[in-house]
Amino acid sequence: MPSRSSNLGGASRVRRRALLGTVVLAVLVALAGLAAYLTRDGRTPSKALAVHPSSPTSSSSAVSPSGPPVAITRPRALPAPPRTTDPITFGKAAAAALWSYDTRTYSQAELRRALHAWLTTEARYADAASVDRGIPSPVLWKEMAANRQFATATVNEGHFPNAFTRALQEDPGAITQAYVYAVTVSGKQSIVWKGSPAGGAENRATTLAVQCRPNKPCALVGVMPSVAP
């Protein structure tokens, strides 16, 4: 029979995970209810990894996608966060990292540690669980590795969601406590495995919470449960 202390420890972990998720959402709720917008019924949830990788100073930068499509073709290397103060640039790199993997080169645990290195060091905001949900389980990773499966990502564009842009325009000062930005990224994931050199591809989209404090490199807060346009 489990001891009372172990039960309390498990309950504490559950409460902490719930608190982290709540904090991330609360940051966006403060920006005119964005979190409620993201999780409203009818929104398309972001997909998990397939089995078959300077802060803006004006709201005008929030309304246009940034840059041409960028192909990410380095699945063999574990993903390392870029040193940038631009939340859209960071969000695009983070999405590519979440959509890319290489079971031939590193383990599931190594990928998990590498992606956790993208998270903000501010524990009250970092939502590691939302990142973990996009990583195949150890059992599934083993099956994928047996097929020498790997994936690369092409990022088409990144932008601030409409609701976030409106909220920032209505209350620019609301972001100055946590400096957490919502960034929606779209692109394509290409997957190759043993016996199928042509592989397959699918369109991907995700909304990320990115922290970019002034004069500090951006960091990942977490992956939002739904994609915001």
Coordinates of C-alpha atoms in Angstrom, one line a residue:
M1 CA 0.0 0.0 0.0
P2 CA 1.5 3.4 -1.0
S3 CA 2.7 5.5 1.9
R4 CA 1.1 8.8 2.8
S5 CA 4.3 10.7 1.9
S6 CA 4.4 9.2 -1.6
N7 CA 0.8 10.1 -2.2
L8 CA 1.5 13.7 -1.0
G9 CA 4.5 13.8 -3.3
G10 CA 2.5 12.7 -6.3
A11 CA -0.2 15.2 -5.5
S12 CA 2.4 17.9 -5.2
R13 CA 3.7 17.1 -8.7
V14 CA 0.2 17.2 -10.2
R15 CA -0.5 20.5 -8.5
R16 CA 2.8 21.9 -9.8
R17 CA 2.1 20.8 -13.4
A18 CA -1.4 22.3 -13.2
L19 CA 0.1 25.5 -11.8
L20 CA 2.6 25.8 -14.6
G21 CA -0.1 25.4 -17.2
T22 CA -2.2 27.9 -15.4
V23 CA 0.6 30.4 -15.2
V24 CA 1.3 30.2 -18.9
L25 CA -2.4 30.7 -19.7
A26 CA -2.7 33.5 -17.2
V27 CA 0.0 35.4 -18.9
L28 CA -2.0 35.4 -22.1
V29 CA -5.3 35.9 -20.3
A30 CA -3.9 39.2 -19.1
L31 CA -3.5 40.2 -22.7
A32 CA -7.3 40.6 -23.3
G33 CA -8.3 37.0 -22.9
L34 CA -6.1 35.4 -25.5
A35 CA -5.9 32.1 -23.7
A36 CA -9.7 31.8 -23.7
Y37 CA -9.6 32.5 -27.4
L38 CA -7.0 29.8 -28.1
T39 CA -8.9 27.1 -26.2
R40 CA -12.4 27.9 -27.4
D41 CA -14.5 25.1 -28.9
G42 CA -13.9 24.4 -32.5
R43 CA -10.3 25.4 -32.7
T44 CA -7.9 22.8 -34.3
P45 CA -5.5 21.4 -31.7
S46 CA -1.8 21.4 -32.6
K47 CA -0.5 18.0 -33.6
A48 CA 2.1 15.9 -31.8
L49 CA 5.2 14.8 -33.7
A50 CA 4.2 12.5 -36.5
V51 CA 5.2 8.8 -36.3
H52 CA 5.0 7.7 -40.3
P53 CA 11.8 19.2 -34.9
S54 CA 15.2 42.2 -30.4
S55 CA 11.7 42.2 -28.9
P56 CA 9.3 44.1 -31.1
T57 CA 9.0 47.7 -30.2
S58 CA 5.8 48.5 -32.0
S59 CA 2.5 46.7 -32.6
S60 CA 2.9 47.2 -36.4
S61 CA 5.4 44.4 -36.6
A62 CA 2.8 42.0 -35.3
V63 CA 0.6 42.1 -38.4
S64 CA 2.9 40.8 -41.1
P65 CA 4.5 37.3 -41.4
S66 CA 8.3 37.3 -41.2
G67 CA 10.5 36.3 -44.1
P68 CA 10.4 33.7 -46.8
P69 CA 10.1 29.9 -46.2
V70 CA 13.2 28.5 -44.4
A71 CA 14.2 24.9 -44.9
I72 CA 15.6 23.1 -41.9
T73 CA 17.7 20.2 -43.1
R74 CA 19.9 19.3 -40.2
P75 CA 18.1 16.4 -38.4
R76 CA 21.3 14.8 -37.3
A77 CA 22.1 17.5 -34.8
L78 CA 20.3 18.0 -31.6
P79 CA 18.4 21.3 -31.7
A80 CA 20.0 24.2 -30.0
P81 CA 18.1 27.5 -29.3
P82 CA 19.2 30.6 -31.3
R83 CA 20.4 33.7 -29.5
T84 CA 17.8 36.2 -30.7
T85 CA 15.7 38.9 -29.1
D86 CA 13.0 38.6 -31.8
P87 CA 10.1 36.4 -30.6
I88 CA 9.0 35.5 -34.2
T89 CA 12.5 34.4 -35.2
F90 CA 12.8 32.3 -32.0
G91 CA 9.3 30.9 -32.5
K92 CA 10.1 29.7 -36.0
A93 CA 13.3 28.1 -34.8
A94 CA 11.5 26.4 -31.9
A95 CA 8.7 25.1 -34.2
A96 CA 11.4 23.6 -36.5
A97 CA 13.1 22.0 -33.5
L98 CA 9.8 20.4 -32.4
W99 CA 9.0 19.1 -35.9
S100 CA 12.5 17.6 -36.5
Y101 CA 14.1 14.5 -35.1
D102 CA 16.5 11.7 -36.0
T103 CA 16.1 8.3 -34.3
R104 CA 19.3 7.1 -36.1
T105 CA 21.6 9.5 -34.2
Y106 CA 20.3 10.2 -30.7
S107 CA 18.0 8.8 -28.1
Q108 CA 14.5 10.0 -27.0
A109 CA 16.0 11.1 -23.7
E110 CA 18.7 13.2 -25.5
L111 CA 16.1 14.9 -27.6
R112 CA 14.0 15.6 -24.6
R113 CA 16.9 17.2 -22.7
A114 CA 17.8 19.3 -25.8
L115 CA 14.3 20.6 -26.1
H116 CA 14.1 21.4 -22.4
A117 CA 17.2 23.6 -22.9
W118 CA 15.0 25.9 -25.0
L119 CA 12.7 26.6 -22.0
T120 CA 12.9 29.8 -19.9
T121 CA 14.9 29.4 -16.7
E122 CA 12.0 31.2 -14.9
A123 CA 10.3 28.1 -13.4
R124 CA 7.0 29.9 -12.8
Y125 CA 6.6 30.3 -16.6
A126 CA 8.3 27.2 -18.1
D127 CA 5.8 24.5 -19.1
A128 CA 8.0 21.5 -19.9
A129 CA 5.0 19.2 -20.0
S130 CA 3.6 20.9 -23.1
V131 CA 6.9 20.3 -24.8
D132 CA 7.0 16.6 -23.7
R133 CA 3.6 16.0 -25.2
G134 CA 5.2 16.5 -28.7
I135 CA 8.0 14.0 -28.1
P136 CA 7.3 10.3 -29.0
S137 CA 7.3 8.0 -25.9
P138 CA 10.4 5.8 -25.3
V139 CA 8.5 2.8 -26.6
L140 CA 7.4 4.5 -29.8
W141 CA 10.9 6.0 -30.3
K142 CA 12.4 2.5 -30.1
E143 CA 10.0 1.3 -32.9
M144 CA 10.8 4.4 -35.0
A145 CA 14.5 3.8 -34.5
A146 CA 14.1 0.2 -35.7
N147 CA 12.9 1.8 -39.0
R148 CA 15.7 4.4 -39.0
Q149 CA 13.0 7.2 -39.1
F150 CA 13.9 10.8 -39.1
A151 CA 12.1 14.1 -39.9
T152 CA 13.1 17.5 -41.3
A153 CA 11.1 20.7 -41.2
T154 CA 10.4 23.6 -43.5
V155 CA 9.1 26.7 -41.8
N156 CA 6.9 28.8 -44.1
E157 CA 6.1 31.8 -41.8
G158 CA 5.6 33.0 -38.3
H159 CA 3.4 35.7 -36.9
F160 CA 1.6 37.0 -33.8
P161 CA -2.0 35.7 -33.7
N162 CA -4.7 38.2 -34.4
A163 CA -6.1 38.1 -30.9
F164 CA -2.6 38.7 -29.4
T165 CA -2.0 41.7 -31.8
R166 CA -5.3 43.3 -30.8
A167 CA -4.6 42.8 -27.1
L168 CA -1.1 44.3 -27.4
Q169 CA -2.5 47.3 -29.3
E170 CA -5.2 47.8 -26.6
D171 CA -2.9 47.5 -23.7
P172 CA 0.9 47.5 -24.7
G173 CA 1.9 47.6 -21.0
A174 CA 0.2 44.3 -20.2
I175 CA 3.2 42.4 -21.5
T176 CA 5.8 44.1 -19.4
Q177 CA 5.6 41.7 -16.4
A178 CA 6.4 38.4 -18.1
Y179 CA 7.3 39.5 -21.6
V180 CA 5.6 36.4 -23.0
Y181 CA 4.5 36.6 -26.7
A182 CA 2.2 34.2 -28.6
V183 CA 3.7 33.2 -31.9
T184 CA 2.0 31.0 -34.5
V185 CA 4.2 29.2 -37.0
S186 CA 3.2 27.2 -40.1
G187 CA 5.3 24.9 -42.2
K188 CA 5.8 21.3 -43.3
Q189 CA 7.3 18.2 -41.8
S190 CA 8.9 15.6 -44.1
I191 CA 9.5 12.1 -42.7
V192 CA 11.7 9.4 -44.1
W193 CA 12.1 5.8 -42.9
K194 CA 13.8 2.6 -44.0
G195 CA 12.4 1.2 -47.2
S196 CA 10.8 4.5 -48.1
P197 CA 13.4 7.0 -49.3
A198 CA 10.8 9.3 -50.7
G199 CA 9.0 9.4 -47.3
G200 CA 6.0 11.5 -46.7
A201 CA 5.2 15.1 -45.7
E202 CA 2.4 17.0 -44.0
N203 CA 1.6 20.6 -43.2
R204 CA 2.1 21.6 -39.7
A205 CA 1.1 24.6 -37.5
T206 CA 1.5 25.4 -33.9
T207 CA 1.2 28.4 -31.5
L208 CA 4.0 28.8 -29.0
A209 CA 4.5 31.0 -26.0
V210 CA 7.8 32.7 -26.2
Q211 CA 9.5 34.9 -23.5
C212 CA 11.7 37.7 -24.7
R213 CA 12.7 40.0 -21.9
P214 CA 14.6 43.2 -23.0
N215 CA 18.3 42.7 -23.6
K216 CA 18.0 39.0 -23.0
P217 CA 17.8 36.1 -25.6
C218 CA 14.4 34.7 -26.1
A219 CA 13.3 31.4 -24.5
L220 CA 10.4 29.0 -24.9
V221 CA 7.6 29.1 -22.4
G222 CA 5.6 26.3 -23.8
V223 CA 3.4 25.0 -26.6
M224 CA -0.2 26.2 -26.6
P225 CA -3.0 23.6 -26.7
S226 CA -4.6 25.1 -29.9
V227 CA -3.4 26.9 -33.0
A228 CA -4.4 30.6 -33.0
P229 CA -4.7 32.3 -36.4

